[in-house]
Each structure stands twice: as C-alpha cells, then as structure tokens.
Amino acid sequence: MTLLRDRDLAHAFDHASRTYDRLTGLNPGYSADLLRSARRLRLPGDGAGLHLLDLGCGTGASTRALLRAAPRARITAVDASAGMLGRALAKPWPDRVRFLHLSAEELTTAGEGPFDAVFAAYLFRNVSDPDAVLATVRTLLRPGGRLAVHEYSLGGSPAHRALWTAVCQGVIIPAGTLTGDRALYRHLWHSVLDFDTVSVFTGRLTRAGFTGARALPLAGWQTGITHTFVAAAGEATR
C-alpha cells in the first residue's frame, strides 16, 4: 500500500485522536516502555535547569513519560496533528510543560531551542525525510545534548516481521476498523515493515552527526520490534 504522509497522515491522526488513548491502552506495557525510553536519556538532577523537547508528542503519553523521567525540567511538546494535540492539551499539566502545533520540519524556523535533550516516540517512521528531521534535531540540540528515539524498528529476523504482521492483522487493524481508522492502522502495519531495521537506523544516526548511537531492546512481546535508540549531538561542523 502507499503509506500516508504529511498532510494526509496528520488528518488521519486528527480523526483517530478520539479513540487513540483507548487503543494504545490495549497494548501491554505501552506506557511503561515509553517511560523506560525516556529514562534512558539519563538526565541529571531530575532535569533541573534543563529544557527538553518532546518531538511528535501525540496525545501526550510520551510527554507524561518525559515528565516522570525528568520532573524538574521545562518541556516543550510539539505535534503536527491538531486533533492529537487537542487531546494532549485537555489533560492536566504543570506550568513548565507547553504544547505547540508544529511539525518537526517547522521547528527550525519557529525560534525554538536550543534543547538539552530530545525525546521522539513513534515519529521517524512517519516523516517523509528522516535524514532532514535528524539534521533539524541536531541543530536544535546543544553540543553534547542527548537524543532518545522510541520507535518500531525491527531487529531483522523474519520472526519479528511475522509477529508484527500477526499482531496487526489479528488485533490492531480490526480494532482500528471498528473506530473508522482502518487506513491509519494499515499505515502503521506497513510503515514498520518498510522502516529501517535496527542496524540501519543506528547507522543513520551516526551519519547525521550523532555520537555513541546504539539501540536498546524493550521487554515483552515487543522485544525485537520496538527499540530505544540513544545518541548524543556531536560538535557542529564548520
């Protein structure tokens, strides 16, 4: 199938925002895995004095994880879907958390940053040009700033592809069909199959100028399917 991109994908997320939290709640370990990935940023002092970016915040589950991992940090959370962002804004947040309706590509011209760390959950499969977004992230990070990417990225084994397809066809797509969002969840299925494997995305991070890029597994049924990628922003080239 042709994957949804840009405006079409944002519209699909707008529509799905009504039931998105309910469906992700069916995923065992969804919130715990986001928190585990956010904690892998290893931010000192509970984030005191730090400015963090939640890139592609959706309905705020990743923002909540980041806030729990760094409860004293200042957090800017952005998303391209107005519907998803509206759901996030409807939830209670401390004053040090703010939300902006921006795509990843728009951040450099929005006057945001610099940031001490960036958290991006379930984002990179969904952008048209991941290399350009990584370049944007590196520009927005202070030298040595930390990046954690929480993403569906298969380990490369045929068993991982088979399990992902079985879960999508048996659970995710039927549930999404009931809510009227079949196209979005079929996109989810195919976007994971088409996206970088773990080794490919790790190499992409290195080529983008990040240092110490590595992938860390997550537990449960998502082992080999979802990973945390951690890296640091190198010094800007002159």
PDB file of C-alpha atoms in Angstrom:
ATOM      1  CA  MET A   1       0.000   0.000   0.000  1.00  0.00           C
ATOM      2  CA  THR A   2       1.006   3.652  -0.346  1.00  0.00           C
ATOM      3  CA  LEU A   3       1.946   4.991   3.082  1.00  0.00           C
ATOM      4  CA  LEU A   4       0.216   8.075   4.438  1.00  0.00           C
ATOM      5  CA  ARG A   5       2.492  11.102   4.516  1.00  0.00           C
ATOM      6  CA  ASP A   6       2.490  14.734   5.618  1.00  0.00           C
ATOM      7  CA  ARG A   7      -0.959  16.338   5.477  1.00  0.00           C
ATOM      8  CA  ASP A   8      -2.799  13.060   4.810  1.00  0.00           C
ATOM      9  CA  LEU A   9      -1.168  11.448   7.819  1.00  0.00           C
ATOM     10  CA  ALA A  10      -1.898  14.450  10.046  1.00  0.00           C
ATOM     11  CA  HIS A  11      -5.573  14.300   9.020  1.00  0.00           C
ATOM     12  CA  ALA A  12      -5.683  10.575   9.770  1.00  0.00           C
ATOM     13  CA  PHE A  13      -4.265  11.222  13.240  1.00  0.00           C
ATOM     14  CA  ASP A  14      -6.762  14.061  13.729  1.00  0.00           C
ATOM     15  CA  HIS A  15      -9.625  11.625  13.156  1.00  0.00           C
ATOM     16  CA  ALA A  16      -8.069   8.845  15.243  1.00  0.00           C
ATOM     17  CA  SER A  17      -7.374  11.164  18.185  1.00  0.00           C
ATOM     18  CA  ARG A  18     -10.859  10.481  19.605  1.00  0.00           C
ATOM     19  CA  THR A  19     -10.026   6.851  20.381  1.00  0.00           C
ATOM     20  CA  TYR A  20      -6.227   6.790  20.250  1.00  0.00           C
ATOM     21  CA  ASP A  21      -5.642   6.591  24.009  1.00  0.00           C
ATOM     22  CA  ARG A  22      -8.179   3.805  24.328  1.00  0.00           C
ATOM     23  CA  LEU A  23      -6.494   1.720  21.634  1.00  0.00           C
ATOM     24  CA  THR A  24      -2.951   2.263  22.876  1.00  0.00           C
ATOM     25  CA  GLY A  25      -4.215   1.261  26.315  1.00  0.00           C
ATOM     26  CA  LEU A  26      -4.793  -2.221  24.894  1.00  0.00           C
ATOM     27  CA  ASN A  27      -1.051  -2.552  24.239  1.00  0.00           C
ATOM     28  CA  PRO A  28       0.581  -4.250  27.252  1.00  0.00           C
ATOM     29  CA  GLY A  29       3.465  -2.171  28.515  1.00  0.00           C
ATOM     30  CA  TYR A  30       2.801   0.845  26.269  1.00  0.00           C
ATOM     31  CA  SER A  31       3.219   3.477  28.996  1.00  0.00           C
ATOM     32  CA  ALA A  32       5.924   1.558  30.856  1.00  0.00           C
ATOM     33  CA  ASP A  33       8.019   1.243  27.690  1.00  0.00           C
ATOM     34  CA  LEU A  34       7.738   4.962  26.956  1.00  0.00           C
ATOM     35  CA  LEU A  35       8.914   5.702  30.491  1.00  0.00           C
ATOM     36  CA  ARG A  36      11.799   3.262  30.126  1.00  0.00           C
ATOM     37  CA  SER A  37      12.911   5.001  26.936  1.00  0.00           C
ATOM     38  CA  ALA A  38      12.588   8.471  28.486  1.00  0.00           C
ATOM     39  CA  ARG A  39      14.692   7.381  31.449  1.00  0.00           C
ATOM     40  CA  ARG A  40      17.369   6.167  29.047  1.00  0.00           C
ATOM     41  CA  LEU A  41      18.157   9.827  28.378  1.00  0.00           C
ATOM     42  CA  ARG A  42      19.822   9.664  31.815  1.00  0.00           C
ATOM     43  CA  LEU A  43      19.097  13.286  32.642  1.00  0.00           C
ATOM     44  CA  PRO A  44      20.786  14.534  35.831  1.00  0.00           C
ATOM     45  CA  GLY A  45      19.098  16.129  38.818  1.00  0.00           C
ATOM     46  CA  ASP A  46      15.576  15.136  37.766  1.00  0.00           C
ATOM     47  CA  GLY A  47      16.052  17.522  34.822  1.00  0.00           C
ATOM     48  CA  ALA A  48      16.500  20.656  36.940  1.00  0.00           C
ATOM     49  CA  GLY A  49      17.534  23.589  34.748  1.00  0.00           C
ATOM     50  CA  LEU A  50      17.094  21.614  31.521  1.00  0.00           C
ATOM     51  CA  HIS A  51      14.883  22.388  28.525  1.00  0.00           C
ATOM     52  CA  LEU A  52      13.568  19.253  26.813  1.00  0.00           C
ATOM     53  CA  LEU A  53      11.755  18.702  23.519  1.00  0.00           C
ATOM     54  CA  ASP A  54       9.090  16.036  23.042  1.00  0.00           C
ATOM     55  CA  LEU A  55       9.028  15.746  19.262  1.00  0.00           C
ATOM     56  CA  GLY A  56       5.797  14.215  17.980  1.00  0.00           C
ATOM     57  CA  CYS A  57       4.003  14.234  21.322  1.00  0.00           C
ATOM     58  CA  GLY A  58       0.666  12.870  20.104  1.00  0.00           C
ATOM     59  CA  THR A  59      -1.927  12.842  22.873  1.00  0.00           C
ATOM     60  CA  GLY A  60       0.740  13.407  25.499  1.00  0.00           C
ATOM     61  CA  ALA A  61       1.701   9.863  26.555  1.00  0.00           C
ATOM     62  CA  SER A  62       5.337  10.485  25.638  1.00  0.00           C
ATOM     63  CA  THR A  63       5.208  13.890  27.334  1.00  0.00           C
ATOM     64  CA  ARG A  64       3.943  12.247  30.510  1.00  0.00           C
ATOM     65  CA  ALA A  65       6.797   9.742  30.343  1.00  0.00           C
ATOM     66  CA  LEU A  66       9.329  12.533  29.861  1.00  0.00           C
ATOM     67  CA  LEU A  67       7.843  14.480  32.757  1.00  0.00           C
ATOM     68  CA  ARG A  68       8.093  11.434  35.026  1.00  0.00           C
ATOM     69  CA  ALA A  69      11.696  10.833  33.958  1.00  0.00           C
ATOM     70  CA  ALA A  70      12.662  14.491  34.490  1.00  0.00           C
ATOM     71  CA  PRO A  71      10.057  16.056  36.823  1.00  0.00           C
ATOM     72  CA  ARG A  72      12.000  19.310  37.294  1.00  0.00           C
ATOM     73  CA  ALA A  73      12.680  20.004  33.599  1.00  0.00           C
ATOM     74  CA  ARG A  74      10.983  22.503  31.320  1.00  0.00           C
ATOM     75  CA  ILE A  75       9.310  20.627  28.438  1.00  0.00           C
ATOM     76  CA  THR A  76       8.178  21.818  25.025  1.00  0.00           C
ATOM     77  CA  ALA A  77       5.982  19.264  23.263  1.00  0.00           C
ATOM     78  CA  VAL A  78       5.084  19.568  19.575  1.00  0.00           C
ATOM     79  CA  ASP A  79       2.923  17.660  17.114  1.00  0.00           C
ATOM     80  CA  ALA A  80       1.692  18.179  13.557  1.00  0.00           C
ATOM     81  CA  SER A  81      -1.821  16.838  14.284  1.00  0.00           C
ATOM     82  CA  ALA A  82      -4.187  19.400  15.756  1.00  0.00           C
ATOM     83  CA  GLY A  83      -6.534  16.629  16.895  1.00  0.00           C
ATOM     84  CA  MET A  84      -3.853  14.744  18.809  1.00  0.00           C
ATOM     85  CA  LEU A  85      -2.538  17.975  20.301  1.00  0.00           C
ATOM     86  CA  GLY A  86      -6.040  18.928  21.427  1.00  0.00           C
ATOM     87  CA  ARG A  87      -6.317  15.672  23.351  1.00  0.00           C
ATOM     88  CA  ALA A  88      -2.971  16.352  24.999  1.00  0.00           C
ATOM     89  CA  LEU A  89      -3.982  19.897  25.966  1.00  0.00           C
ATOM     90  CA  ALA A  90      -7.176  18.637  27.601  1.00  0.00           C
ATOM     91  CA  LYS A  91      -5.113  16.793  30.218  1.00  0.00           C
ATOM     92  CA  PRO A  92      -3.696  18.409  33.384  1.00  0.00           C
ATOM     93  CA  TRP A  93      -0.089  19.585  33.147  1.00  0.00           C
ATOM     94  CA  PRO A  94       2.242  21.681  35.304  1.00  0.00           C
ATOM     95  CA  ASP A  95       3.145  25.168  34.074  1.00  0.00           C
ATOM     96  CA  ARG A  96       6.598  24.063  32.915  1.00  0.00           C
ATOM     97  CA  VAL A  97       5.029  21.946  30.132  1.00  0.00           C
ATOM     98  CA  ARG A  98       3.795  23.688  26.995  1.00  0.00           C
ATOM     99  CA  PHE A  99       2.405  22.364  23.699  1.00  0.00           C
ATOM    100  CA  LEU A 100       2.869  23.751  20.181  1.00  0.00           C
ATOM    101  CA  HIS A 101       1.169  22.819  16.909  1.00  0.00           C
ATOM    102  CA  LEU A 102       4.257  22.350  14.741  1.00  0.00           C
ATOM    103  CA  SER A 103       5.733  19.677  12.531  1.00  0.00           C
ATOM    104  CA  ALA A 104       9.297  18.542  13.056  1.00  0.00           C
ATOM    105  CA  GLU A 105      10.317  20.331   9.875  1.00  0.00           C
ATOM    106  CA  GLU A 106       8.881  23.657  11.113  1.00  0.00           C
ATOM    107  CA  LEU A 107      10.870  23.795  14.340  1.00  0.00           C
ATOM    108  CA  THR A 108      13.982  25.446  12.943  1.00  0.00           C
ATOM    109  CA  THR A 109      12.020  28.459  11.699  1.00  0.00           C
ATOM    110  CA  ALA A 110       9.858  28.708  14.827  1.00  0.00           C
ATOM    111  CA  GLY A 111      12.647  30.105  17.002  1.00  0.00           C
ATOM    112  CA  GLU A 112      12.584  27.160  19.402  1.00  0.00           C
ATOM    113  CA  GLY A 113      15.572  25.779  21.260  1.00  0.00           C
ATOM    114  CA  PRO A 114      18.291  25.115  21.952  1.00  0.00           C
ATOM    115  CA  PHE A 115      17.350  21.998  23.895  1.00  0.00           C
ATOM    116  CA  ASP A 116      19.335  19.882  26.306  1.00  0.00           C
ATOM    117  CA  ALA A 117      17.620  16.686  25.176  1.00  0.00           C
ATOM    118  CA  VAL A 118      15.073  15.489  22.612  1.00  0.00           C
ATOM    119  CA  PHE A 119      12.647  12.598  23.006  1.00  0.00           C
ATOM    120  CA  ALA A 120      10.951  11.316  19.843  1.00  0.00           C
ATOM    121  CA  ALA A 121       8.448   8.474  20.177  1.00  0.00           C
ATOM    122  CA  TYR A 122       6.892   6.782  17.134  1.00  0.00           C
ATOM    123  CA  LEU A 123       7.949   9.667  14.910  1.00  0.00           C
ATOM    124  CA  PHE A 124      10.639   8.748  12.419  1.00  0.00           C
ATOM    125  CA  ARG A 125       8.629   6.091  10.551  1.00  0.00           C
ATOM    126  CA  ASN A 126       6.096   8.779   9.791  1.00  0.00           C
ATOM    127  CA  VAL A 127       8.217  11.554   8.323  1.00  0.00           C
ATOM    128  CA  SER A 128       8.943  11.877   4.618  1.00  0.00           C
ATOM    129  CA  ASP A 129      12.636  12.619   5.095  1.00  0.00           C
ATOM    130  CA  PRO A 130      14.083  11.187   8.337  1.00  0.00           C
ATOM    131  CA  ASP A 131      17.570  12.439   7.500  1.00  0.00           C
ATOM    132  CA  ALA A 132      16.294  16.014   7.268  1.00  0.00           C
ATOM    133  CA  VAL A 133      14.483  15.667  10.590  1.00  0.00           C
ATOM    134  CA  LEU A 134      17.622  14.268  12.230  1.00  0.00           C
ATOM    135  CA  ALA A 135      19.563  17.246  10.876  1.00  0.00           C
ATOM    136  CA  THR A 136      16.927  19.528  12.420  1.00  0.00           C
ATOM    137  CA  VAL A 137      17.181  17.743  15.756  1.00  0.00           C
ATOM    138  CA  ARG A 138      20.955  18.048  15.758  1.00  0.00           C
ATOM    139  CA  THR A 139      20.657  21.787  15.047  1.00  0.00           C
ATOM    140  CA  LEU A 140      18.198  22.201  17.922  1.00  0.00           C
ATOM    141  CA  LEU A 141      20.325  20.307  20.445  1.00  0.00           C
ATOM    142  CA  ARG A 142      23.138  21.887  22.415  1.00  0.00           C
ATOM    143  CA  PRO A 143      26.520  20.252  21.732  1.00  0.00           C
ATOM    144  CA  GLY A 144      26.514  17.033  23.710  1.00  0.00           C
ATOM    145  CA  GLY A 145      22.736  17.169  24.089  1.00  0.00           C
ATOM    146  CA  ARG A 146      21.001  13.814  24.288  1.00  0.00           C
ATOM    147  CA  LEU A 147      18.547  12.144  21.920  1.00  0.00           C
ATOM    148  CA  ALA A 148      16.286   9.173  22.659  1.00  0.00           C
ATOM    149  CA  VAL A 149      14.177   7.724  19.841  1.00  0.00           C
ATOM    150  CA  HIS A 150      11.473   5.256  20.858  1.00  0.00           C
ATOM    151  CA  GLU A 151      10.423   3.514  17.682  1.00  0.00           C
ATOM    152  CA  TYR A 152       9.100   0.413  15.991  1.00  0.00           C
ATOM    153  CA  SER A 153      12.260  -0.794  14.291  1.00  0.00           C
ATOM    154  CA  LEU A 154      12.551  -4.497  13.567  1.00  0.00           C
ATOM    155  CA  GLY A 155      15.621  -6.440  14.579  1.00  0.00           C
ATOM    156  CA  GLY A 156      15.938  -8.013  11.148  1.00  0.00           C
ATOM    157  CA  SER A 157      14.723 -11.530  11.939  1.00  0.00           C
ATOM    158  CA  PRO A 158      11.880 -12.967   9.793  1.00  0.00           C
ATOM    159  CA  ALA A 159      10.249 -13.949  13.090  1.00  0.00           C
ATOM    160  CA  HIS A 160       9.970 -10.273  14.078  1.00  0.00           C
ATOM    161  CA  ARG A 161       8.239  -9.413  10.796  1.00  0.00           C
ATOM    162  CA  ALA A 162       5.885 -12.368  11.168  1.00  0.00           C
ATOM    163  CA  LEU A 163       4.956 -11.479  14.749  1.00  0.00           C
ATOM    164  CA  TRP A 164       4.342  -7.832  13.856  1.00  0.00           C
ATOM    165  CA  THR A 165       2.099  -8.830  10.945  1.00  0.00           C
ATOM    166  CA  ALA A 166       0.175 -11.290  13.119  1.00  0.00           C
ATOM    167  CA  VAL A 167      -0.449  -8.655  15.799  1.00  0.00           C
ATOM    168  CA  CYS A 168      -1.542  -6.082  13.221  1.00  0.00           C
ATOM    169  CA  GLN A 169      -3.871  -8.400  11.329  1.00  0.00           C
ATOM    170  CA  GLY A 170      -5.264 -10.057  14.439  1.00  0.00           C
ATOM    171  CA  VAL A 171      -5.639  -7.099  16.805  1.00  0.00           C
ATOM    172  CA  ILE A 172      -4.547  -3.634  15.676  1.00  0.00           C
ATOM    173  CA  ILE A 173      -6.248  -3.331  12.277  1.00  0.00           C
ATOM    174  CA  PRO A 174      -9.562  -4.933  13.410  1.00  0.00           C
ATOM    175  CA  ALA A 175      -9.674  -2.566  16.403  1.00  0.00           C
ATOM    176  CA  GLY A 176      -8.863   0.409  14.179  1.00  0.00           C
ATOM    177  CA  THR A 177     -11.533  -0.640  11.699  1.00  0.00           C
ATOM    178  CA  LEU A 178     -14.161  -0.515  14.440  1.00  0.00           C
ATOM    179  CA  THR A 179     -13.254   3.108  15.161  1.00  0.00           C
ATOM    180  CA  GLY A 180     -13.277   4.119  11.492  1.00  0.00           C
ATOM    181  CA  ASP A 181      -9.499   4.455  11.279  1.00  0.00           C
ATOM    182  CA  ARG A 182      -8.556   1.395   9.236  1.00  0.00           C
ATOM    183  CA  ALA A 183      -6.330   3.369   6.836  1.00  0.00           C
ATOM    184  CA  LEU A 184      -4.220   4.734   9.699  1.00  0.00           C
ATOM    185  CA  TYR A 185      -3.646   1.331  11.275  1.00  0.00           C
ATOM    186  CA  ARG A 186      -2.867  -0.292   7.967  1.00  0.00           C
ATOM    187  CA  HIS A 187      -0.342   2.508   7.547  1.00  0.00           C
ATOM    188  CA  LEU A 188       1.078   1.565  10.958  1.00  0.00           C
ATOM    189  CA  TRP A 189       1.475  -2.054   9.869  1.00  0.00           C
ATOM    190  CA  HIS A 190       3.238  -1.263   6.606  1.00  0.00           C
ATOM    191  CA  SER A 191       5.267   1.659   7.950  1.00  0.00           C
ATOM    192  CA  VAL A 192       7.003  -0.658  10.415  1.00  0.00           C
ATOM    193  CA  LEU A 193       7.749  -3.253   7.745  1.00  0.00           C
ATOM    194  CA  ASP A 194       9.129  -0.556   5.428  1.00  0.00           C
ATOM    195  CA  PHE A 195      11.134   1.351   8.055  1.00  0.00           C
ATOM    196  CA  ASP A 196      14.820   0.956   8.907  1.00  0.00           C
ATOM    197  CA  THR A 197      15.936  -2.131  10.754  1.00  0.00           C
ATOM    198  CA  VAL A 198      17.832  -1.528  13.987  1.00  0.00           C
ATOM    199  CA  SER A 199      21.264  -1.538  12.351  1.00  0.00           C
ATOM    200  CA  VAL A 200      20.149   0.748   9.518  1.00  0.00           C
ATOM    201  CA  PHE A 201      18.649   3.383  11.821  1.00  0.00           C
ATOM    202  CA  THR A 202      21.674   3.278  14.127  1.00  0.00           C
ATOM    203  CA  GLY A 203      23.838   3.960  11.089  1.00  0.00           C
ATOM    204  CA  ARG A 204      21.521   6.777  10.044  1.00  0.00           C
ATOM    205  CA  LEU A 205      22.039   8.444  13.424  1.00  0.00           C
ATOM    206  CA  THR A 206      25.808   8.199  13.068  1.00  0.00           C
ATOM    207  CA  ARG A 207      25.768   9.637   9.543  1.00  0.00           C
ATOM    208  CA  ALA A 208      23.656  12.539  10.824  1.00  0.00           C
ATOM    209  CA  GLY A 209      26.490  13.508  13.174  1.00  0.00           C
ATOM    210  CA  PHE A 210      25.312  11.899  16.398  1.00  0.00           C
ATOM    211  CA  THR A 211      27.843  10.127  18.568  1.00  0.00           C
ATOM    212  CA  GLY A 212      27.547   6.946  20.619  1.00  0.00           C
ATOM    213  CA  ALA A 213      24.447   5.802  18.746  1.00  0.00           C
ATOM    214  CA  ARG A 214      23.137   2.476  19.976  1.00  0.00           C
ATOM    215  CA  ALA A 215      19.892   0.551  20.206  1.00  0.00           C
ATOM    216  CA  LEU A 216      18.484  -0.826  23.452  1.00  0.00           C
ATOM    217  CA  PRO A 217      15.773  -3.503  23.497  1.00  0.00           C
ATOM    218  CA  LEU A 218      12.413  -3.318  25.213  1.00  0.00           C
ATOM    219  CA  ALA A 219      10.824  -6.183  27.107  1.00  0.00           C
ATOM    220  CA  GLY A 220       7.696  -8.245  26.498  1.00  0.00           C
ATOM    221  CA  TRP A 221       6.074  -9.059  23.173  1.00  0.00           C
ATOM    222  CA  GLN A 222       7.767  -6.039  21.578  1.00  0.00           C
ATOM    223  CA  THR A 223      11.273  -7.473  22.006  1.00  0.00           C
ATOM    224  CA  GLY A 224      12.888  -7.252  18.581  1.00  0.00           C
ATOM    225  CA  ILE A 225      10.082  -4.982  17.338  1.00  0.00           C
ATOM    226  CA  THR A 226      10.395  -1.784  19.396  1.00  0.00           C
ATOM    227  CA  HIS A 227      13.705  -0.257  20.495  1.00  0.00           C
ATOM    228  CA  THR A 228      15.134   2.783  22.217  1.00  0.00           C
ATOM    229  CA  PHE A 229      17.864   4.469  20.201  1.00  0.00           C
ATOM    230  CA  VAL A 230      20.125   6.727  22.248  1.00  0.00           C
ATOM    231  CA  ALA A 231      22.795   9.110  20.974  1.00  0.00           C
ATOM    232  CA  ALA A 232      24.373  12.492  21.641  1.00  0.00           C
ATOM    233  CA  ALA A 233      24.759  15.557  19.432  1.00  0.00           C
ATOM    234  CA  GLY A 234      28.337  15.987  18.254  1.00  0.00           C
ATOM    235  CA  GLU A 235      30.009  19.340  17.839  1.00  0.00           C
ATOM    236  CA  ALA A 236      28.708  21.272  14.848  1.00  0.00           C
ATOM    237  CA  THR A 237      30.945  21.079  11.788  1.00  0.00           C
ATOM    238  CA  ARG A 238      32.378  24.335  10.448  1.00  0.00           C
TER     239      ARG A 238
END
